[in-house]
XYZ file of N, CA and C in Angstrom:
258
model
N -150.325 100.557 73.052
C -149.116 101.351 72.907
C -147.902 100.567 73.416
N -148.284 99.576 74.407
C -146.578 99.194 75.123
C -146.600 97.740 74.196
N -147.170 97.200 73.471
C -147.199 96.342 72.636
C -146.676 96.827 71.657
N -146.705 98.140 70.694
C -146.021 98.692 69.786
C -144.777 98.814 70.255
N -144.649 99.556 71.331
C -142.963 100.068 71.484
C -142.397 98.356 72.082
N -142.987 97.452 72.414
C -142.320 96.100 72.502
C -141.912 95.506 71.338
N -142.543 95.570 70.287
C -142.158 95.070 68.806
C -141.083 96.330 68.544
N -140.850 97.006 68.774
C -139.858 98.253 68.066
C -138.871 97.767 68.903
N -138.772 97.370 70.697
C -137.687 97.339 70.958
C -136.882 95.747 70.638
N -137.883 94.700 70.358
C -137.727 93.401 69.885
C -136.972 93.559 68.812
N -137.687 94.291 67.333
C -136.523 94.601 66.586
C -135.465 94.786 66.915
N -135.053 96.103 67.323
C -133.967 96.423 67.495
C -133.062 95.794 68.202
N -133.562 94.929 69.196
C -132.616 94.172 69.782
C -132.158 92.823 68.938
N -133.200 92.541 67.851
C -133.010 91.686 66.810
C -131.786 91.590 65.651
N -131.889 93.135 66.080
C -130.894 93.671 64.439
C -129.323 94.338 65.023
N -129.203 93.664 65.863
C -127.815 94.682 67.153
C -126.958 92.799 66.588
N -126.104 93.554 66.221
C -124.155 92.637 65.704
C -123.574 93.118 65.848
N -123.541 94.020 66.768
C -122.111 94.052 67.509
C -122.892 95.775 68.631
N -121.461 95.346 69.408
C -121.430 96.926 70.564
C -120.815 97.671 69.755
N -121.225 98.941 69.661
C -120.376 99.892 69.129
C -119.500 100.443 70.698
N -118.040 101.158 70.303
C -117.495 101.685 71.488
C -117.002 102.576 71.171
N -116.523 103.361 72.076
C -115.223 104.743 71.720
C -114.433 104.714 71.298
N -114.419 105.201 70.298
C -113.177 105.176 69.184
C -112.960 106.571 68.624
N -111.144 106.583 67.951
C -111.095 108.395 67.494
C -112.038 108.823 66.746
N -112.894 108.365 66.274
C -113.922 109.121 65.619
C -114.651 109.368 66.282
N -115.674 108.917 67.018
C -116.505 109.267 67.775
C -115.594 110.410 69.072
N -114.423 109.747 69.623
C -113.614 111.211 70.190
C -113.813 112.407 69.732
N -113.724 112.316 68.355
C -113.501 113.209 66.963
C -114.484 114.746 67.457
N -115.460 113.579 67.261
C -116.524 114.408 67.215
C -117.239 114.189 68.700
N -117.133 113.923 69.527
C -117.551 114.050 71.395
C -116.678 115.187 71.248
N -115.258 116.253 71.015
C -114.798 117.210 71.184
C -115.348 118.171 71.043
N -115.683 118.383 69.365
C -116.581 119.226 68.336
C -117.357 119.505 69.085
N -118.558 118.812 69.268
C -119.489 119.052 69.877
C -119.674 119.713 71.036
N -118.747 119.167 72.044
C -118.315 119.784 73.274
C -118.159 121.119 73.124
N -117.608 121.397 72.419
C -116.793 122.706 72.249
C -117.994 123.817 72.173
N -118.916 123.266 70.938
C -119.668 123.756 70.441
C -120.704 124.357 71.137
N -121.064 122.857 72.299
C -121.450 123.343 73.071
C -121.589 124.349 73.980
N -120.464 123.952 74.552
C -119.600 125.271 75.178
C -119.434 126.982 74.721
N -119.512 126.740 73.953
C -119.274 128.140 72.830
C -121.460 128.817 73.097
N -121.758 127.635 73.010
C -122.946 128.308 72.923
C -124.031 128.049 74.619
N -123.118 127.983 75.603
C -123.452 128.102 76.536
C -124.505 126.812 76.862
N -124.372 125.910 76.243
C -125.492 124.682 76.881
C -124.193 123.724 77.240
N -125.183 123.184 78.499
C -124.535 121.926 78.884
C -125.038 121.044 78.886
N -124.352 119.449 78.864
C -124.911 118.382 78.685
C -124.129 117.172 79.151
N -124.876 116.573 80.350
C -124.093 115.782 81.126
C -122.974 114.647 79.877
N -121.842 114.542 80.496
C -120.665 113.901 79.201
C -120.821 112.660 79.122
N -121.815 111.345 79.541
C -122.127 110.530 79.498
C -123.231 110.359 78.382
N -124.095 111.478 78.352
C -125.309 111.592 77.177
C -124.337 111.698 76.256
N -123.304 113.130 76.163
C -122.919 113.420 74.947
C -121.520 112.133 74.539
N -121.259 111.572 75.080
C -120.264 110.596 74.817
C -120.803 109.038 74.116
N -122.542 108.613 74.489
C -123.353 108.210 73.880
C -123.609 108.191 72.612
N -124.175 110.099 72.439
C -124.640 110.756 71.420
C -122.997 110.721 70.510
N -122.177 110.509 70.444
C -121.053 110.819 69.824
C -120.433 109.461 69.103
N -120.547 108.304 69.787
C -121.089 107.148 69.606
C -121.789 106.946 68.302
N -123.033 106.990 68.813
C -124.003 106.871 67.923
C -123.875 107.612 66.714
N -123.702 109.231 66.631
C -123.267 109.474 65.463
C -122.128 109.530 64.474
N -121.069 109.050 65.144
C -120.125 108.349 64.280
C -120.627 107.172 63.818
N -121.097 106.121 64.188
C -121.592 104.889 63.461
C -122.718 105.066 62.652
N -123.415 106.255 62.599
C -124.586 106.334 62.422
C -125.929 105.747 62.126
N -125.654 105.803 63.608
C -126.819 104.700 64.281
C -128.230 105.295 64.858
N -129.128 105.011 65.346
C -129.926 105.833 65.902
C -130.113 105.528 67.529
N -130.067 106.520 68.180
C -130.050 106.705 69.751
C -131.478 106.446 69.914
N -132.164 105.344 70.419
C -133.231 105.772 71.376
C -133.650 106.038 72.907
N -134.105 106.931 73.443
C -134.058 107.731 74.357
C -135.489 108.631 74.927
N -135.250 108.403 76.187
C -136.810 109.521 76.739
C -136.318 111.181 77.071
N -134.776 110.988 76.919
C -134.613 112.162 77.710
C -134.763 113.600 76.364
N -135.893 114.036 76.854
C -135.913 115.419 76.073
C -135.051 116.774 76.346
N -134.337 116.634 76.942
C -133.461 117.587 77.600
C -132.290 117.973 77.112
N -131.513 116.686 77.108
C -129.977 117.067 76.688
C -129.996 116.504 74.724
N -130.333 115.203 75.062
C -130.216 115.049 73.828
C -130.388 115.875 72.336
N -131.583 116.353 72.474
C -131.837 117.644 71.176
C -130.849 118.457 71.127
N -130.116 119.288 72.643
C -129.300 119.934 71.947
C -128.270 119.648 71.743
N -127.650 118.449 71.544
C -126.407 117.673 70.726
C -126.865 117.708 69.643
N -128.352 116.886 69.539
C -128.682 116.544 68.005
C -128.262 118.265 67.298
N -128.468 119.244 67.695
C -128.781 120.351 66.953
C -127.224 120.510 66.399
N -126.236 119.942 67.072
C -124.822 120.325 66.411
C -124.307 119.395 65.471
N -125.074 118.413 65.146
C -124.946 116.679 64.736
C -125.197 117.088 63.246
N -124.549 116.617 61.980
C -125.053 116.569 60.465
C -126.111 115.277 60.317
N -126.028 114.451 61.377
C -126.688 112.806 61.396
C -127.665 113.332 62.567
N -129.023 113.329 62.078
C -130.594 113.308 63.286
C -130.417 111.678 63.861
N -129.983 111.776 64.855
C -129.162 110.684 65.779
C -130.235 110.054 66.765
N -131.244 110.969 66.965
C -132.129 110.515 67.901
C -133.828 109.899 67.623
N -133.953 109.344 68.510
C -135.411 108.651 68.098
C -136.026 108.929 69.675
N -136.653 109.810 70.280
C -137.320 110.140 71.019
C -138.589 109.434 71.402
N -138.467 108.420 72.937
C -139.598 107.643 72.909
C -140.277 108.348 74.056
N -141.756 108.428 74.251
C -142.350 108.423 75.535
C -142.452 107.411 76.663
């Protein structure tokens, strides 16, 4: 198993040209979401969701262990943003 997720993270570190960063789009939508959040009573530390906001403006895929916050961003997201590792 840690031989599989070593070739997955080898890729990916293979296939990375550039940092993505904060930009008004990803602002755009780190607000939306926020809001959304908010509206529906979940919270989610603003470092995950500023990540997650990131990532789905570029639409990229997040990988991540944390089962917690992340899903419920993904749930406000049109882009399934996350790749959930053990």
């Amino acid at each position: 198993k840690q031989i599989v997720e070593a070739k997955k993270i080898n890729s990916f570190i293979g296939n990375l040209s550039e940092i993505k960063t904060l930009d008004s789009n990803s602002s755009k939508i780190y607000g939306e979401i926020c809001a959304e959040l908010d509206r529906s009573g979940m919270r989610v530390p603003q470092f995950d969701l500023l990540n997650a906001s990131i990532a789905i403006a570029n639409k990229i895929i997040l990988i991540t262990k944390d089962k917690k916050h992340f899903p419920r961003i993904n749930a406000f997201s049109e882009f399934d943003f996350i790749e959930l590792w053990e």
